XYZ file of C-alpha atoms in Angstrom:
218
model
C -69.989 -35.599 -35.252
C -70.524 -32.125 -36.232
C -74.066 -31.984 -36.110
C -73.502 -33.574 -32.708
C -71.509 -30.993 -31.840
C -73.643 -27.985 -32.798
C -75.893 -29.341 -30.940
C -74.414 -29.946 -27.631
C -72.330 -26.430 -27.436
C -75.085 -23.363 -28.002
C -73.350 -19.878 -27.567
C -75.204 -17.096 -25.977
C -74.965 -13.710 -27.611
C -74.061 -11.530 -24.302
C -74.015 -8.088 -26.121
C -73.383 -7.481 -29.684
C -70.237 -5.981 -31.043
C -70.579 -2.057 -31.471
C -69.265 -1.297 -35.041
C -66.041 1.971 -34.427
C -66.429 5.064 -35.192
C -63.772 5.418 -37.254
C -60.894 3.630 -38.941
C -57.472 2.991 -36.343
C -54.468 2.941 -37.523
C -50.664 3.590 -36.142
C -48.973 6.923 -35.900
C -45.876 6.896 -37.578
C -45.331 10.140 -36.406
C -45.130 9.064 -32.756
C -42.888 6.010 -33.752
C -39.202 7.706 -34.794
C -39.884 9.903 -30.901
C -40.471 6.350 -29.336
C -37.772 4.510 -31.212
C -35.797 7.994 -30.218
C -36.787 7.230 -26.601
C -36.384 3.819 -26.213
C -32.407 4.501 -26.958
C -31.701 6.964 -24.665
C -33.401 4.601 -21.881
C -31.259 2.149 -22.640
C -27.872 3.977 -22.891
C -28.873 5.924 -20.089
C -29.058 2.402 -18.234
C -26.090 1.026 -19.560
C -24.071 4.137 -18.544
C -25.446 3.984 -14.933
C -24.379 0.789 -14.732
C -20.844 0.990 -15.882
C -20.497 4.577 -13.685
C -21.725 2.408 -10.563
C -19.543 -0.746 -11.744
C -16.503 -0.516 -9.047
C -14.645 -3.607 -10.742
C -11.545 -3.721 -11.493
C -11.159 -5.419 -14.698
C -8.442 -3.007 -16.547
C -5.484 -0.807 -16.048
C -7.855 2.233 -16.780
C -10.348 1.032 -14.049
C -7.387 0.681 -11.218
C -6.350 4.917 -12.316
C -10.262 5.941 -12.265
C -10.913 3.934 -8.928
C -8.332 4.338 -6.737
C -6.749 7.752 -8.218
C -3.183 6.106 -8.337
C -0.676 6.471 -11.175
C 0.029 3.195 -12.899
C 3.938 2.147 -12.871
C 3.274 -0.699 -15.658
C 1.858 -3.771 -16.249
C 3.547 -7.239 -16.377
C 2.139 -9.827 -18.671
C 0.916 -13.480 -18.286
C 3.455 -15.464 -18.281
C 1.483 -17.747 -20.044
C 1.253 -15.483 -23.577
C 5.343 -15.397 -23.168
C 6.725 -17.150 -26.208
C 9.620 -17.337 -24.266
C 10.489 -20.403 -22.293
C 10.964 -18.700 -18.450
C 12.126 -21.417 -15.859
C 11.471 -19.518 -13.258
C 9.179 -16.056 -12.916
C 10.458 -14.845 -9.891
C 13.960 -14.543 -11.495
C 12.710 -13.985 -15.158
C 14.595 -10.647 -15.344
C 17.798 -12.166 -14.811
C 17.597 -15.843 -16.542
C 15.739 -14.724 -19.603
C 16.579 -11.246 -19.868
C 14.652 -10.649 -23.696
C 11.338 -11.799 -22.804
C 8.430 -9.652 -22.675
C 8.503 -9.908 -18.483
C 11.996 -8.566 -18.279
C 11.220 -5.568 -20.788
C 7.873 -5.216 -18.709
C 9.443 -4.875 -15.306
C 12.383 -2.584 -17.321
C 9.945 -0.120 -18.088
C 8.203 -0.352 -14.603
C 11.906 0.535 -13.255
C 11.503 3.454 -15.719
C 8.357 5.142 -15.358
C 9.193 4.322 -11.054
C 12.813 6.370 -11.733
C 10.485 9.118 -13.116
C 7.966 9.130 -10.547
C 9.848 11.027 -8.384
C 13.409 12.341 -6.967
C 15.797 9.636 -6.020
C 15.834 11.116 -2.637
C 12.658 9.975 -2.326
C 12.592 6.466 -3.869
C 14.775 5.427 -1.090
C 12.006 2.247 0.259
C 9.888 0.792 -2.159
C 6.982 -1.498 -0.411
C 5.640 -3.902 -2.628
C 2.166 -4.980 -0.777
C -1.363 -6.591 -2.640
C -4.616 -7.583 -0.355
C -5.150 -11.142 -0.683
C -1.992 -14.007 -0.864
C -0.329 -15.311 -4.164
C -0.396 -12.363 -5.960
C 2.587 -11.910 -6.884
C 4.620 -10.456 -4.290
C 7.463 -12.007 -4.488
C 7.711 -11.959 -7.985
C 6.949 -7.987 -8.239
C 9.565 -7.396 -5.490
C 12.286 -9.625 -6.265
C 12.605 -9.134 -10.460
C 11.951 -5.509 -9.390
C 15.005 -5.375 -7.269
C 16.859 -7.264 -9.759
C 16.508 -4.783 -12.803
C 17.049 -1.732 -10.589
C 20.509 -3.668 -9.158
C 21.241 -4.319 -12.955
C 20.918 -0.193 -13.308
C 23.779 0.140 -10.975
C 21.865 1.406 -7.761
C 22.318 -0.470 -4.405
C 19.924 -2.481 -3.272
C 18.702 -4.466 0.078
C 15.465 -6.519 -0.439
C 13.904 -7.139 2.513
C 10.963 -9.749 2.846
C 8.776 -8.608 5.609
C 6.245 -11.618 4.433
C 5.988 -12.925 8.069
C 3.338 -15.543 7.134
C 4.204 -16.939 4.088
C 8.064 -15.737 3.018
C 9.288 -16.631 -0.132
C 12.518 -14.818 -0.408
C 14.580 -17.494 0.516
C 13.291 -19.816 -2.018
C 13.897 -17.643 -4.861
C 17.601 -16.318 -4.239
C 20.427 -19.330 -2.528
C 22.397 -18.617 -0.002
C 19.679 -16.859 2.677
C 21.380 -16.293 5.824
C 18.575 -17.859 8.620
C 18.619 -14.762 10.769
C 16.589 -11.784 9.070
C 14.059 -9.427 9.520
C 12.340 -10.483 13.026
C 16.079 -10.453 14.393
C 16.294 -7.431 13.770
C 13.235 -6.110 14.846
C 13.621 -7.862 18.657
C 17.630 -6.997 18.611
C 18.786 -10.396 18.458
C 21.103 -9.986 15.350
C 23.102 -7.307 13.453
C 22.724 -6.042 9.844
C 26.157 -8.018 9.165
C 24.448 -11.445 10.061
C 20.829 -10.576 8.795
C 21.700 -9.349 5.069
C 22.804 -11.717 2.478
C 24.712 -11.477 -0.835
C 23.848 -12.888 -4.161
C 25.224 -13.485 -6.821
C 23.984 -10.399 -8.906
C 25.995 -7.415 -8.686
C 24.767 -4.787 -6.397
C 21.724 -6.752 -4.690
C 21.934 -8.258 -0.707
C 18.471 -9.867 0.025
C 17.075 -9.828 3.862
C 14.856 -12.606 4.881
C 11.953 -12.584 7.095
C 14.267 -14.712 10.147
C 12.248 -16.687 12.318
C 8.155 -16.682 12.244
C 6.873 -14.901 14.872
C 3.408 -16.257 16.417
C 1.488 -12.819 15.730
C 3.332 -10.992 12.998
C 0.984 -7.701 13.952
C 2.228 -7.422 17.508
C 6.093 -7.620 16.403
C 5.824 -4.986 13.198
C 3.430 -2.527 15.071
C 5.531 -2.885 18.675
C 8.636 -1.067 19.888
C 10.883 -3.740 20.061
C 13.532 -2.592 17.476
């Protein structure tokens, strides 16, 4: 099979190999500037990358972004080892977790932010739904009731208002009543049962909640 073989494939010599000059070997001089080099091109890429990275993935990326001060952060209420029936209300039924000392400090740092002259409307607001609202506004107002200051929550939710489920009692005239004169502060604002905090609800839904906030008709 061999023989058969030598026989049926005959190379052609095309041009014969030129023997080099000289001997070639690698410069090891050149390879610290090249290992030197390749570095810097690769943290210069990962730096241009994370400088044109406009994600918001941390509390550090919301105060670089958006040039805001941060009031706090509220945990998951799933790493609470603390057994909290209900979020919205965790200030006042569990008042030792970690999401009552959370929203605590966020009445702090809010207190310091600036005179109480000036703190007189708080808007709690976020761009898409469910997240967290109601639960920012409503333990908010509850810890700064608990501090002895007056408060009126209002829930101008007109789409999707939650207020009423959260606190009992919710008188069925609120904000839109007010807003089209059909009702009085008296009927519109409700008391709970914490000290210090009346709660507003959103009244009846309006078909186009844009036309009745942005339109002289209080």
């Amino acid at each position: 099979r061999e023989k058969t073989q030598r026989t049926a494939i005959r190379p052609n010599v095309a041009q014969p190999a030129i023997a080099p000059l000289e001997r070639s070997s690698p410069n090891f001089i050149l390879l610290p500037f090249g290992i030197v080099l390749s570095l810097a091109l690769a943290g210069g890429i990962g730096l241009a990358t994370e400088l044109l990275d406009k994600s918001v993935r941390t509390t550090q990326d919301i105060t670089r972004h958006l040039d805001v001060a941060m009031l706090g952060a509220i945990p998951d209420i799933d790493d609470e080892e603390t057994k909290i029936p209900r979020v919205e209300t965790a200030t006042r039924d569990v008042p030792r977790s970690m999401v009552a000392e959370a929203f605590r400090r966020v009445r702090t740092t809010l207190q310091f932010a600036a005179p109480a002259d000036r703190q007189r409307t708080v808007v709690v607001t976020s761009p898409v739904p469910q997240d967290g609202k109601t639960t920012i506004a409503s333990n908010l107002a509850i810890v700064q009731a608990q501090s002895g200051r007056r408060v009126l929550l209002i829930d101008a939710n007109l789409r999707r208002p939650e207020i009423q489920r959260v606190f009992e009692g919710v008188s069925q005239q609120g904000l839109t009543n007010i807003l089209v004169s059909d009702g009085t502060l008296a009927t519109a604002v409700s008391r709970t049962k914490i000290p210090n905090l009346d709660v507003m609800g959103s009244g009846p839904l309006p078909p186009n909640p844009i036309d009745l906030l942005t339109g002289n008709t209080a």
